[in-house]
Each structure stands twice: as C-alpha cells, then as structure tokens.
Coordinates of C-alpha atoms and ligand atoms in Angstrom, one line a residue:
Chain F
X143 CA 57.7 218.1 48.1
X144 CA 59.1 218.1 51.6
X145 CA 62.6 218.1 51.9
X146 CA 62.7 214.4 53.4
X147 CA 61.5 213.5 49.8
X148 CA 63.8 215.5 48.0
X149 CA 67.0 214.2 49.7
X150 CA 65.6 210.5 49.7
X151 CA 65.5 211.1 45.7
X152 CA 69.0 212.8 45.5
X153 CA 71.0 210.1 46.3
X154 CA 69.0 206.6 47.3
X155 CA 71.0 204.2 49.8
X156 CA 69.7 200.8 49.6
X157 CA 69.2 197.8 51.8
X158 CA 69.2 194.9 50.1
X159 CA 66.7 192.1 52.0
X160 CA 66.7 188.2 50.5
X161 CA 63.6 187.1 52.2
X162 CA 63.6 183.5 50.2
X163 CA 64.9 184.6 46.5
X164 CA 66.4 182.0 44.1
X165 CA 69.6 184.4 43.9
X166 CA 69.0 185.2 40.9
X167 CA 67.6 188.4 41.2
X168 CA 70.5 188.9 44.2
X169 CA 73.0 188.4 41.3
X170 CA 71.3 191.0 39.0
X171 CA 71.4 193.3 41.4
X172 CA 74.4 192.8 42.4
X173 CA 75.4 193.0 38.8
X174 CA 74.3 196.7 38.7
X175 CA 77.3 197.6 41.1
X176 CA 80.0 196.5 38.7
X177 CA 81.4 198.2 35.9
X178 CA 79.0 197.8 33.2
X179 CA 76.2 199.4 35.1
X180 CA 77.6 200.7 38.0
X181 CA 75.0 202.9 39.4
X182 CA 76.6 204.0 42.0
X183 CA 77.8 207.0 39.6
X184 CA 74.3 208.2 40.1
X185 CA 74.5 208.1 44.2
X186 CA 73.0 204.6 44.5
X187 CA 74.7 202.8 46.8
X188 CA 74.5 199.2 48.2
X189 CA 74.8 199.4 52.5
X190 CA 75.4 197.2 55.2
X191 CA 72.8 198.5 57.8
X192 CA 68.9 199.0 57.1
X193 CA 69.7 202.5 59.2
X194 CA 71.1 203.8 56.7
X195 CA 69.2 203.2 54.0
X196 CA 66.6 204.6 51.8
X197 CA 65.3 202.4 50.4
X198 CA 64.7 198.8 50.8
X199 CA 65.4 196.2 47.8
X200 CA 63.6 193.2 48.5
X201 CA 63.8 189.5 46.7
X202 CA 62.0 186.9 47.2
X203 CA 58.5 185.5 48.0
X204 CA 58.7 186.2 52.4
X205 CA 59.0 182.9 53.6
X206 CA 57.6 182.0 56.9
X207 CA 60.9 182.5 58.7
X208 CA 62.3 185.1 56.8
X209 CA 58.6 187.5 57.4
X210 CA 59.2 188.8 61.1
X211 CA 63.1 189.8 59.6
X212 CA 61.5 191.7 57.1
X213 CA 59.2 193.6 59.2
X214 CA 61.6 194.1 62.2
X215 CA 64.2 195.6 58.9
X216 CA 61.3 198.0 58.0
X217 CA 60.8 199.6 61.3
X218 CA 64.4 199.5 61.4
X219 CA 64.7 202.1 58.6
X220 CA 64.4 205.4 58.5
X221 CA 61.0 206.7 57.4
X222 CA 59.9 207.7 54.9
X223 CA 61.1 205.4 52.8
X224 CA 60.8 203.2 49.7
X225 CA 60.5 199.4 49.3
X226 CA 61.8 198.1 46.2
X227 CA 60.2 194.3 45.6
X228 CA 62.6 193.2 42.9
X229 CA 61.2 189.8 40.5
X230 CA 57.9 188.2 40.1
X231 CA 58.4 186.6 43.7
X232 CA 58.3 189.3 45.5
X233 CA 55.8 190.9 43.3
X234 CA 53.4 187.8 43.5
X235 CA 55.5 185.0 44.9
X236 CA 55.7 183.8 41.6
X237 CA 56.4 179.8 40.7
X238 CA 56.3 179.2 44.6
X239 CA 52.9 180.6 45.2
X240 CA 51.8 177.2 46.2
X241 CA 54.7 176.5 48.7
X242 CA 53.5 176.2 51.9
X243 CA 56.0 178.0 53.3
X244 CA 55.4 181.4 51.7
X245 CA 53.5 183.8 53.8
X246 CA 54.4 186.8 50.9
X247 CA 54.0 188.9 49.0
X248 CA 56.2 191.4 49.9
X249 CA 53.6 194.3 49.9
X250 CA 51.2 192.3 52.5
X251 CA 54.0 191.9 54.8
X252 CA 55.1 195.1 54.7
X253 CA 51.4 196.8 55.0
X254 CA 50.9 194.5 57.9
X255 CA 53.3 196.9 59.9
X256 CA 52.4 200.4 57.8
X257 CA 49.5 200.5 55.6
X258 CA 51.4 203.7 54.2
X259 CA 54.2 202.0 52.8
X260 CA 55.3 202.9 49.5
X261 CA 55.8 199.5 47.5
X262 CA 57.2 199.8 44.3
X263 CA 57.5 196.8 41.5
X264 CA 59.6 195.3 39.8
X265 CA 58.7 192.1 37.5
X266 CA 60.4 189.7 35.8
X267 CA 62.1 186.4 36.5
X268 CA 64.8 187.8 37.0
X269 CA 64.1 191.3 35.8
X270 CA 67.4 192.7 33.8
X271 CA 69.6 194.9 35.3
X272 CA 67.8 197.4 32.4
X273 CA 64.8 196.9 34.0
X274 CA 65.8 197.2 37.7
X275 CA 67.3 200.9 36.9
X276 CA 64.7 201.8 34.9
X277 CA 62.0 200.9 37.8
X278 CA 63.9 202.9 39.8
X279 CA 64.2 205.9 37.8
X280 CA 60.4 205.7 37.5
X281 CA 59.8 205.0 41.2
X282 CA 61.8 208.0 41.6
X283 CA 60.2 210.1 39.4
X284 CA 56.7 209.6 40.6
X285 CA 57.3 210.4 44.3
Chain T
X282 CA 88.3 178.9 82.0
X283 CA 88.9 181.3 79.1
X284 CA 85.9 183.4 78.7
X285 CA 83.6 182.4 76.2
X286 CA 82.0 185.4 73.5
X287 CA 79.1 184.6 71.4
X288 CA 79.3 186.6 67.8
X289 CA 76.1 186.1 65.9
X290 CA 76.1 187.1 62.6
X291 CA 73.3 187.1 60.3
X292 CA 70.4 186.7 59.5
X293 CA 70.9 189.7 57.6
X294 CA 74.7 190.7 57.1
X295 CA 76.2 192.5 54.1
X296 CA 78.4 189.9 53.6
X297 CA 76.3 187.2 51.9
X298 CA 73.5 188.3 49.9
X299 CA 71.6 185.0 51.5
X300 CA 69.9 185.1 55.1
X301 CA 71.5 182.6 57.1
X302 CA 72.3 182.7 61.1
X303 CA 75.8 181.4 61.8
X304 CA 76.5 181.9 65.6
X305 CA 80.3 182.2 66.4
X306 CA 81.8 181.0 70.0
X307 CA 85.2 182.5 70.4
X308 CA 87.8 182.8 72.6
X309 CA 89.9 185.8 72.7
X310 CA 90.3 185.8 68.4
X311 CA 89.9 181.8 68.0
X312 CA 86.8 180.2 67.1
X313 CA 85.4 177.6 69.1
X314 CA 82.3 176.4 68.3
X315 CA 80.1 177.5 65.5
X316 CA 76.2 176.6 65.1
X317 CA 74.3 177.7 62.0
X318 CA 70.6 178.1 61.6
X319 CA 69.2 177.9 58.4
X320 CA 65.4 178.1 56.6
X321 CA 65.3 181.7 56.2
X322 CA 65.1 180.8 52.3
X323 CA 63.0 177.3 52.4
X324 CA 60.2 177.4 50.0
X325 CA 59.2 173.9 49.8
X326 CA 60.3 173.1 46.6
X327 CA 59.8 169.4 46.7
X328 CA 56.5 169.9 48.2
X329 CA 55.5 171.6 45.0
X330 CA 56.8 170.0 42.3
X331 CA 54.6 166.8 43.8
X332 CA 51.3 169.4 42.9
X333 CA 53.1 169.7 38.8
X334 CA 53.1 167.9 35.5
X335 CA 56.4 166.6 34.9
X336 CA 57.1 169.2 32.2
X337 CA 56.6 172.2 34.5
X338 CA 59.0 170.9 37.3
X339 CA 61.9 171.7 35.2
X340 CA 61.1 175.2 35.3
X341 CA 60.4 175.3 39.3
X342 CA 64.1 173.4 40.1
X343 CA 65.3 175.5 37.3
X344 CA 64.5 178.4 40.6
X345 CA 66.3 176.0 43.2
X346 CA 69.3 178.1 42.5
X347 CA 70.0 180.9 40.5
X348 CA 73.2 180.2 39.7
X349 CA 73.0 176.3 39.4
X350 CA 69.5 177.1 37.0
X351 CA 71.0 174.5 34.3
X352 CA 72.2 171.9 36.4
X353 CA 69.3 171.4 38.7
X354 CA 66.6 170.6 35.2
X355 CA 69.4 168.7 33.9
X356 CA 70.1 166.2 37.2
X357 CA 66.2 166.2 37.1
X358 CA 65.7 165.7 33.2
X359 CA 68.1 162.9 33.6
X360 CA 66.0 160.9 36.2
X361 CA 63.1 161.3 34.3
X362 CA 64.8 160.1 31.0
X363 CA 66.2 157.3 32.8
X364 CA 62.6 156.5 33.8
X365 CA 61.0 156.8 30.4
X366 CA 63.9 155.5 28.9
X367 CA 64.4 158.0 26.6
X368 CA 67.3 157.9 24.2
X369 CA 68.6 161.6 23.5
X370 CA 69.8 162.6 20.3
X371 CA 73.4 163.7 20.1
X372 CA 72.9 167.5 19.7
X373 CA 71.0 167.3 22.4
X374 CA 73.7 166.1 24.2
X375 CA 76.4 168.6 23.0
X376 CA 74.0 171.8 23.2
X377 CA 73.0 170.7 27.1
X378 CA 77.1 170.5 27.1
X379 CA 78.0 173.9 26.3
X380 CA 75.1 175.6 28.3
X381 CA 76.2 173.9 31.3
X382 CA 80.1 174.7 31.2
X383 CA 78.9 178.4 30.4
X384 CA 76.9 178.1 33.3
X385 CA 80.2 176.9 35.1
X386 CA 82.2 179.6 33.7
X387 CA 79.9 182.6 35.2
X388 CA 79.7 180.8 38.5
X389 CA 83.3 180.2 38.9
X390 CA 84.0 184.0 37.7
X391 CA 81.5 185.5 39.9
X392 CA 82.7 183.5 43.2
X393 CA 86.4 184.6 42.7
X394 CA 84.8 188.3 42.2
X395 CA 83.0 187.6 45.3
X396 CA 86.4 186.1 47.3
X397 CA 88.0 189.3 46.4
X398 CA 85.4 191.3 48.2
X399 CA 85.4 189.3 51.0
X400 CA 89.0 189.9 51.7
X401 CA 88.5 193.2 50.9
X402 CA 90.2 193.0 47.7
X403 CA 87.1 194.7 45.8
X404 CA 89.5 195.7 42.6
X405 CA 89.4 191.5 41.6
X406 CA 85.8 191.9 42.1
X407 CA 85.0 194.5 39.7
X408 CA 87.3 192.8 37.4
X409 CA 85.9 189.5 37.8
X410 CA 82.5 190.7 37.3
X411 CA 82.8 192.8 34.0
X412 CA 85.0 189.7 32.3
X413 CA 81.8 187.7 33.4
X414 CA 79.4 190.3 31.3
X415 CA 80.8 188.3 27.4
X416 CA 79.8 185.0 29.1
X417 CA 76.0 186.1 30.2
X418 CA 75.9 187.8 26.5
X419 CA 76.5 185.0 25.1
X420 CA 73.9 182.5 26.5
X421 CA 71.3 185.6 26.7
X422 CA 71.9 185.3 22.6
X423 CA 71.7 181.6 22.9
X424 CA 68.5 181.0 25.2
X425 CA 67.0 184.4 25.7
X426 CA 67.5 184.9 28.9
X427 CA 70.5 186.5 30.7
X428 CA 70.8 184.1 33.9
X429 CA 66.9 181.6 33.7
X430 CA 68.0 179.6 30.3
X431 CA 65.2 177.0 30.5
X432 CA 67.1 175.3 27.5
X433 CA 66.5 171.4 28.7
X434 CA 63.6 169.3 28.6
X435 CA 62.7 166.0 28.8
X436 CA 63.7 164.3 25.8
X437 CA 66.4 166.8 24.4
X438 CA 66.6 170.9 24.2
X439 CA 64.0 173.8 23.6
X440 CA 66.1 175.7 21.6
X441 CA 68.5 174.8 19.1
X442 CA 71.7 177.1 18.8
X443 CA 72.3 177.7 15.1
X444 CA 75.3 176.7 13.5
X445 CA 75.8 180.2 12.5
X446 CA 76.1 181.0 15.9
X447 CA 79.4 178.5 16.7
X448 CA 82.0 180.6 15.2
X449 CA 80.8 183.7 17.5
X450 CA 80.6 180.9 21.0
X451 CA 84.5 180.0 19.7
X452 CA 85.4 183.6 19.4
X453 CA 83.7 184.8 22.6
X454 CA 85.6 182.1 24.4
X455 CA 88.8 182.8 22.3
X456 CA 88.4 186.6 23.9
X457 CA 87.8 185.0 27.3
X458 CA 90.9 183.7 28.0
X459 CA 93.5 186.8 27.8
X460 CA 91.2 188.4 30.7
X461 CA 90.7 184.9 32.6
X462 CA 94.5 184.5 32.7
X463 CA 95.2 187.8 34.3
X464 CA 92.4 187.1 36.7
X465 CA 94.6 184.2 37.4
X466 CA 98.0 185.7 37.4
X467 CA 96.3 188.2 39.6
X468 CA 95.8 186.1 42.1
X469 CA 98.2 183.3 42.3
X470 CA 101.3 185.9 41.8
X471 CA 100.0 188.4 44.6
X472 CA 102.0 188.4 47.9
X473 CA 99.1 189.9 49.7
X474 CA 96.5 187.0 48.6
X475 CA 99.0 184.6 49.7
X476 CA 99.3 185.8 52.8
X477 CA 95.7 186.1 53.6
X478 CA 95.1 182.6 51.7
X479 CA 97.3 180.2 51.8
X480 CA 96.7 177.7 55.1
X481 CA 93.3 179.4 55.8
X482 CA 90.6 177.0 56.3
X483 CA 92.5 174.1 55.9
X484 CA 89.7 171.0 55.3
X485 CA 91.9 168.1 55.0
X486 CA 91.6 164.7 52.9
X487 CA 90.0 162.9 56.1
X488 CA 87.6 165.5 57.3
X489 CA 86.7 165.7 53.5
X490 CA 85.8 162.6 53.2
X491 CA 84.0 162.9 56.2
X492 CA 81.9 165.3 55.3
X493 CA 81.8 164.0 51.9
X494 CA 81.8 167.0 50.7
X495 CA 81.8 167.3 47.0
X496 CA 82.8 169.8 43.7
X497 CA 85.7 172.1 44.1
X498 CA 85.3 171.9 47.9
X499 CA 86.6 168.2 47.4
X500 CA 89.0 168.8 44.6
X501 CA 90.6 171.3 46.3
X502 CA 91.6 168.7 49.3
X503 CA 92.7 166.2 47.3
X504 CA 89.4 163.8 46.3
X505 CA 89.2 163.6 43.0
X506 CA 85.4 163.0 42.5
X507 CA 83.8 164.8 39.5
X508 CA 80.2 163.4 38.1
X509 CA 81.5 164.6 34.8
X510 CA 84.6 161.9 34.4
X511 CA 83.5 159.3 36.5
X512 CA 79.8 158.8 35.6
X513 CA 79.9 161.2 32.3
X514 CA 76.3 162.3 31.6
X515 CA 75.5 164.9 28.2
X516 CA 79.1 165.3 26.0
X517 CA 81.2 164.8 28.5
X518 CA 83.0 161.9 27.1
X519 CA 82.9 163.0 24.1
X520 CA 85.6 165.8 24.4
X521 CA 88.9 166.0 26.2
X522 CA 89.7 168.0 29.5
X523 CA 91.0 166.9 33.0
X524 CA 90.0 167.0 36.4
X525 CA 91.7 169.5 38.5
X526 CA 92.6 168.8 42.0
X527 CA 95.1 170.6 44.6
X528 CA 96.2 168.8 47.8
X529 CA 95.8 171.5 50.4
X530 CA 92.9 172.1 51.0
X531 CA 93.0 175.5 52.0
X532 CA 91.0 178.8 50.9
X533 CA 94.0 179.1 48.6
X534 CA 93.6 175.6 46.9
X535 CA 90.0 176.0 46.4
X536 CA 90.4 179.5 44.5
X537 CA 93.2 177.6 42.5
X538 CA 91.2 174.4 41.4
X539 CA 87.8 177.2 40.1
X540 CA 90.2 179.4 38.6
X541 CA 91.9 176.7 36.4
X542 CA 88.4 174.8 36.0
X543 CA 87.8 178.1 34.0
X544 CA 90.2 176.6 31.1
X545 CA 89.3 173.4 31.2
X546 CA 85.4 174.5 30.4
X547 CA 86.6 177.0 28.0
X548 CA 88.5 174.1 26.5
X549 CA 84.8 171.8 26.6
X550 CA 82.8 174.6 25.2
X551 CA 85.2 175.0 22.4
X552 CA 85.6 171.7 21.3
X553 CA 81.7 171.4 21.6
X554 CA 81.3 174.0 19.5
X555 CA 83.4 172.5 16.4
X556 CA 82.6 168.7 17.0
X557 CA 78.8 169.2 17.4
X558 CA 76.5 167.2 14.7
X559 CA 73.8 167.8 12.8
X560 CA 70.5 166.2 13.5
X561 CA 67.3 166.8 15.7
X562 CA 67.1 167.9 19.5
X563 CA 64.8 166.3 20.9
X564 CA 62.9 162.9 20.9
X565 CA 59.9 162.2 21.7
X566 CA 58.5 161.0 25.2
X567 CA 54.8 159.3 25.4
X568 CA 54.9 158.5 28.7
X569 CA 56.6 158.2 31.7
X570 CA 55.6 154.6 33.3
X571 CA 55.6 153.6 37.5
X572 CA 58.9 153.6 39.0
X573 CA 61.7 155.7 40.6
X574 CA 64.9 156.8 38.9
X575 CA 67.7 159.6 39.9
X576 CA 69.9 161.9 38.2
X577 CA 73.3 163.4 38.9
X578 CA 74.8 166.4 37.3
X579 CA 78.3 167.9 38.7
X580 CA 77.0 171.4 39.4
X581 CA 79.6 174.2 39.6
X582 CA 79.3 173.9 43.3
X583 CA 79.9 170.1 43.4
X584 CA 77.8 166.9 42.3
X585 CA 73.7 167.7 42.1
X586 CA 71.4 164.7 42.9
X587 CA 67.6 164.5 42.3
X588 CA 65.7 161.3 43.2
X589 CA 62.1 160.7 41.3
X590 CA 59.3 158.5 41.4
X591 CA 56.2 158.3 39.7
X592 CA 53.2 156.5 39.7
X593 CA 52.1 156.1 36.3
X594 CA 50.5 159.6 36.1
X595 CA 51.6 163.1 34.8
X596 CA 53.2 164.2 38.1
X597 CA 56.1 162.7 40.0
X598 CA 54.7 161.4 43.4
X599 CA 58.0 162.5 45.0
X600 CA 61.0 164.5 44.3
X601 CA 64.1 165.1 46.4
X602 CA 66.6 167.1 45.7
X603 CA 70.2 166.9 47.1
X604 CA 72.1 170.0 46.4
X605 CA 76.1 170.5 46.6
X606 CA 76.0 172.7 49.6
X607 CA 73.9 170.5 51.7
X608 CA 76.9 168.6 52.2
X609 CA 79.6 171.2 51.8
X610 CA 78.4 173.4 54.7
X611 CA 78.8 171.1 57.8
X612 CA 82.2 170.8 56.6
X613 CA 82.5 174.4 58.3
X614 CA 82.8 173.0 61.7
X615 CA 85.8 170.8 60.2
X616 CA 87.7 174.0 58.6
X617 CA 86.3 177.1 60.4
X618 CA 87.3 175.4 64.3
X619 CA 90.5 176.9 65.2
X620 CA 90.5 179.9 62.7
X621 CA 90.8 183.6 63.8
X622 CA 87.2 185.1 63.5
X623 CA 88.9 187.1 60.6
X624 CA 89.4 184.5 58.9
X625 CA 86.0 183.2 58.7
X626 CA 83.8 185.0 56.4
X627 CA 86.3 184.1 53.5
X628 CA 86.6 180.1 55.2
X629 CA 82.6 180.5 54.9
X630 CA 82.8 181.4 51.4
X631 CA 85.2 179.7 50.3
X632 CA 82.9 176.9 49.6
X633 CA 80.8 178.7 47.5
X634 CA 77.4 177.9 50.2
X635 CA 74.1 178.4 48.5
X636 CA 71.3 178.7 51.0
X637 CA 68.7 178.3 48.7
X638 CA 69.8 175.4 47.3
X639 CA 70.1 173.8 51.1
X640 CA 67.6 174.8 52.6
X641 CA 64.8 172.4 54.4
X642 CA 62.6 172.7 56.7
X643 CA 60.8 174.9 59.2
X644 CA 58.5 173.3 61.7
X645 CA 56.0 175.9 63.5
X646 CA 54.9 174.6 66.6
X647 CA 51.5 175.8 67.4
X648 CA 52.2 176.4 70.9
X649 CA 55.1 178.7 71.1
X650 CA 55.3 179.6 67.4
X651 CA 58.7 178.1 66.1
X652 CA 60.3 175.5 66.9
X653 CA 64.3 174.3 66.3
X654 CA 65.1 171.1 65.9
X655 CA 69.0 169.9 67.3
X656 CA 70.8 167.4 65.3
X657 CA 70.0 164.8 67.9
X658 CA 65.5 165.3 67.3
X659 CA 66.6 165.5 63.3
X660 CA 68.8 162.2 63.4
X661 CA 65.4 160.9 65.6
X662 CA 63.2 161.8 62.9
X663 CA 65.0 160.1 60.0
X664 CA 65.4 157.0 62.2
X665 CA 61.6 156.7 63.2
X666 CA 60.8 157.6 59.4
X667 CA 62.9 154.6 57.7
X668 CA 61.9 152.4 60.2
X669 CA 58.3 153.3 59.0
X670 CA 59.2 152.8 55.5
X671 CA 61.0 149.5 56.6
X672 CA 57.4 148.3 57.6
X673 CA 55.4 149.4 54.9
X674 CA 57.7 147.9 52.5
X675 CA 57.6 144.4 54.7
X676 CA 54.0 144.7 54.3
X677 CA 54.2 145.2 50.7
X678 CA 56.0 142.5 50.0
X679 CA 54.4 140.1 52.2
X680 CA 51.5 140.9 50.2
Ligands
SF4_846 S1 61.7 186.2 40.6 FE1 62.6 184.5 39.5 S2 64.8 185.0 39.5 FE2 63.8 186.3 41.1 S3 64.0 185.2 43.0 FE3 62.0 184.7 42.1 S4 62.4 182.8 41.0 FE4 64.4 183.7 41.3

C-alpha cells in the first residue's frame, strides 16, 4: 500500500457535491455529523474546499448543468482519491432516469475525465445514515 | 462613483448543501445588487411525471423535495381526488394529518439547527439536530422509512398506524417539548442572537406582498396566509391550533414564528392522535375522467401548489408544480439590498430556499452550448406562450 493510500484511509476529508439530489440524501449525510452519529470521532470530516478533501460525496443524478461542476471539482481534488456516489441517483439516476435533463450517472461523468477513478456505491433512496458509514468502512477496507 | 466589487458565491459553497450561483454587487460592505442563477438541480420533474400512471407520480414528487416528501404527494393526491371526485375516509384524513405536521416538526427543527450554523452558532445546531432524531424515529416506526414516507395515495393512506401505536406518537411528542422549549429559550433569551438577528433582513408587509411570498416567510412579516386555516384540507379543521405571525419581518421574526409553529403541530399531532376514528383508509378510485384540477397543501416552507390535467387515460397530460421557494427567493432582492455582505448568508437562509423544489429550466443552445435567459426573454416567453394558448382555445371554442 503506498503511503498516499494509507493516509487517505487514516483520516478521510470529504467534499460533499449536490449535483441535482432531492436533499434527501444531503440531509442524511448531514445527519451523520451530529450527535447521534457523529463520525467525525473517527477523523471524517465535512470541508469547505474540494482541495482539501479526500474524498468526494456525491448526490444526485449529474444534471446537465451541474456535470462540467462535477468534473472541474474532480480535477480540483487531490489525487488519488475516492468518489463516494451516495443514493440510487447517483448510483443509477434512479426515479429520474427519464428526465431529459440528466446526463448521470455519477460514475460516467467522472470516468469521462479519469477512466481510473475509484467510484464507490452507495444505494438506497435515501440510504440510512447505517448504511452510508458502513459503505464507507467497506470502501475503506477494500483499498 | 463608489467602486463596484462582484462576490460570486456558489455554485458549490459550504454554506448550502444545494448548488446555486448567487452573484453579490457590493460597495465597500453594502450589498447592491444581487443576481442568482439557478438549474444546477433541475431534473424535469414535470416532464416525467407526463411519461407515468397516475399512481407512480406520487412517488416521483414525493423526490421534488426531500424535506417537503409528504406535502408535495399530498397537494398532488389532492388534485387528483378533486378530479376523480373521491371522498376520503376520515382516518385517512387524520393519519395524512399527523405525517404531515411530523414532517413539519423535522423541517422546522432542522432549519433552526441550520440558522445556528450559519451564524456560527454550531452548539444550537447539534442540539437542534439530535432533538430532531425522536421525531424521524418515530415516522421510520410509522411508515418505514426514515425521511421517503410514501404514506398517501390516491384515495386514502398505504399504511395504517395502529392504534397501539397512539399512546407511544403522544408520549414521543409529550418528550418533545422539554427539549423544543429550551431550543426556544435558547434562542429568544440570548443577547448574542439578538444582536446578530434582530432587524436583519428586514422583508416588510409591502414587499411581502409583493413578492407574495408565502409560509413562515409571510407570517413572519405580518400576512397571515396559511393553506391550513383558510382553505383546511386533511384534519385540519378538525382540531384546534392557531396561526402564528410576528410583524417584523426580520431574520429574528422568521426564527420566532418556526420555533413556536413547533407547539402548535405538537399540539395537532396530539390531538390527532386521541381524536382519530376507527374505520378504513382508503376508498376506492375506478377512474380518473378528462379534466384539470389543482391541489394546495401548506408545506413547511409556505403554501405548495400542483395543477393536473388529464385526458381520460392513466397518465396526467400535464403537471405543474409550484413550490414555496419559487416565490420566496426573489423576495431576496427585497430583504438582502442594503444588508452588510455578512449579513447575507443567514438573510439567504432565513427563508428556508430549497433549490430543488424551484428549480426550472435549462435551455442548451446548440451553438454556443448554454444559454441564460434574463428576466426580460423569460417574461417574453410566457407572453408569446398564453397568447398561443389564447388562440388555441378561441379555436376550440369556435369549433
Ligand atoms: S436517491 Fe432518493 S433520496 Fe437520494 S437524492 Fe435521489 S431521490 Fe433523493
């Protein structure tokens, strides 16, 4: 395991990226930063700049508009790094896979600037904050 | 000339967990101007519920909005009733009641959790949020799911909550209100909130009603519209509670009038819980015949409006959705104008926006890729498109 690897795992910083979510899953993970969960005990933090991050925690089916953001946001952070698509929209774009707005999933969009990416999932609609940490503990695990 | 700054901020900013672009002109510390771009979250919505039996589109507008996921079925179940003319039974009525006002309860909670962290104040946050924890328990018992409750349908409920299950919904809320009240205390009894608060963002009776802006956003300046009192759809007339309005219109007044709305649904839920009767949930619906209907449901964000037509067939041939933010957000350049730029983010939220509930449309233009369109081309648009209607309709009817 390089040493990039082993401090990405350590402590993961995320970047949280709404690229055309129904909140919902913003408010669940949200949720894991308050008291009940608060996850931030294990050195996962929430952070206002995609340079600093880790990881990336997307929601949403990419919309049209939102798709450049994303991708400009990935080359933005700090390789290597992990991209977190959180719900069954980003996953698949879920109920809106017929809007003719959505250009997503996440995973296309991303691979469209690195075919390397590492995309990890997360399904549900919205997943529950049990499921968000333990897809993380997983995606942890297996790098 | 003073020099003019432009601040963007957005799309993506930690402050809002939404994409939305809100361009700042200042001066020195005062705001100016502000523009806002939007779309970043438009999914089409209508455009899909057109391609969906009428069945499945209550779980797609249940996804407008995560947080309004029981108002927007409901203002939609409600047009559709009216248009099959469907007669709901009473438990019905009192279940859809309850899961709304709980719905109220965690969106009022988590907004003054989210106010705190926007002034910085992240202790009422944390507090706000784990008191909010009881209240998603409690309708994950009732409908399975923690925030999605997919509890309406057409004709009634899904899921009937046990009678069994009353006496916990009255103790829960009994246990809600110690916490709720210190919340409360916290804030209206804090020297430092009221200096940061009070006479912030002041949106006052005129420009209120000149944005028509709606919910708490119009309470709070002295308009005292609620869908639930003056056009009372599910229980609502059925159980005591009062309106609560505030005359200033400030940041300060808008925390005030969700704080105390709190009570008055804890007060709903409660009685809900004792007075609700026995008796079946839903009724039957054959059909839904040719014609066009809407519904209203006062979300926690302010008064929800769906307009649906149908054609005879098992799809609506159009659906529009108005949400609450689509008309509270102009009403920024009425109360952000004039403000320090440090007092925007928490004039911005005060509101309570939701992007995805307002946003529209995106145009691509094939020629240079995207394409914005000014109020002037959107006000163009709308004319050129009722005049259209205008004429189809003269044709009809000189048919
Ligand atoms: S997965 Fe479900 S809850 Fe999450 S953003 Fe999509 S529709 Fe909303």
């Amino acid at each position: 395991m390089s040493w990039k690897i082993w401090a990405l795992k350590k402590s993961p910083w995320v970047f949280h990226v709404n690229t055309g979510a129904c909140n919902n899953c913003d408010i669940e993970l949200l949720e894991l930063l308050t008291p009940r969960f608060d996850v931030e005990r294990f050195g996962i933090k929430l952070v206002g700049t995609p340079r600093h991050a880790d990881a990336l925690v997307v929601t949403g089916g990419v919309t049209r508009q939102a798709a450049p953001r994303l991708q400009e946001i990935y080359r933005q952070t700090p390789k290597p790094c992990v991209v977190f698509a959180i719900g069954s929209c980003a996953c698949s774009k879920g109920i809106f896979k017929k809007g003719y707005h959505m250009i997503g999933p996440v995973d296309k969009v991303i691979k469209e600037v690195d075919p390397e990416a590492i995309v990890m999932y997360i399904p549900g609609c919205p997943p529950k904050p049990e499921a968000m940490i333990l897809g993380v503990v997983k995606a942890l695990a297996a790098l | 000339m003073k020099k003019r700054t432009i601040i963007p901020i957005g799309p993506y900013h930690p402050l809002q967990e939404e994409a939305e672009f809100f361009q700042l002109y200042v001066e020195g510390e005062k705001v100016v101007d502000m523009d806002v771009r939007i779309s970043y979250n438009h999914r089409g919505i209508e455009g899909i519920s057109e391609t969906m039996h009428f069945d499945q589109v209550t779980f797609l507008v249940e996804r407008i909005c995560g947080i309004c996921s029981a108002s927007h079925p409901l203002a939609y179940i409600q047009a559709v009733e009216d248009l099959a003319g469907v007669e709901v039974p009473e438990r019905a009525l009192y279940l859809r009641t309850i899961i709304n006002e709980l719905e109220r309860i965690h969106s009022h909670v988590l907004w003054a959790g989210l106010a705190g962290h926007f002034i910085g104040y992240n202790t009422v946050w944390m507090w706000a949020w784990r008191y909010r924890e009881p209240v998603l328990d409690l309708l994950e018992e009732i409908s399975g799911s923690r925030i999605n409750y997919a509890n309406a349908k057409i004709g009634g409920c899904r899921r009937d909550i046990p009678n069994e299950l009353m006496p916990h919904i009255q103790k829960v809320m009994d246990e809600l209100i110690p916490p709720m009240d210190m919340i409360t205390k916290a804030v209206l009894d804090d020297p430092v909130i009221h200096a940061r608060l009070k006479g912030v963002g002041v949106l006052t009776k005129e420009d209120a009603l000149r944005y028509c802006v709606t919910g708490p956003t119009a309470r709070a300046s002295g308009v005292p519209i609620d869908v639930r009192r003056d056009d009372p759809y599910a229980a609502y007339d059925r159980v005591e509670w009062k309106v609560i309005t505030r005359n200033e219109g400030d940041v300060f007044a808008k925390a005030v009038v969700r704080l105390l709305e709190i009570f008055e649904s804890i007060k709903i839920i409660k009685e809900c819980a004792e007075k609700i009767p026995d008796g079946p949930i839903e009724a039957e619906v054959r059909e839904i015949p040719p014609g066009e209907a809407v519904g209203h449901v006062e979300a926690p964000r302010g008064e929800t409006f769906h307009y649906v037509r149908s054609d005879g067939g098992n799809r609506p041939v159009r659906h529009k959705v108005r949400s609450p933010s689509y008309v509270n957000v102009p009403s920024f350049r009425a109360s952000c104008i004039g403000q320090s730029i440090s007092d925007v983010s928490i004039t911005l939220a005060s509101v309570d926006p939701c992007y995805s509930c307002t946003e529209r449309i995106a145009v691509v233009d094939s020629d240079t890729g995207e394409r914005v369109y000014t109020a002037r081309d959107l006000i163009k648009l709308s004319q050129d498109k009722t005049k259209r209607l205008m004429e189809e309709r003269g044709r009809q009817t000189n048919e």
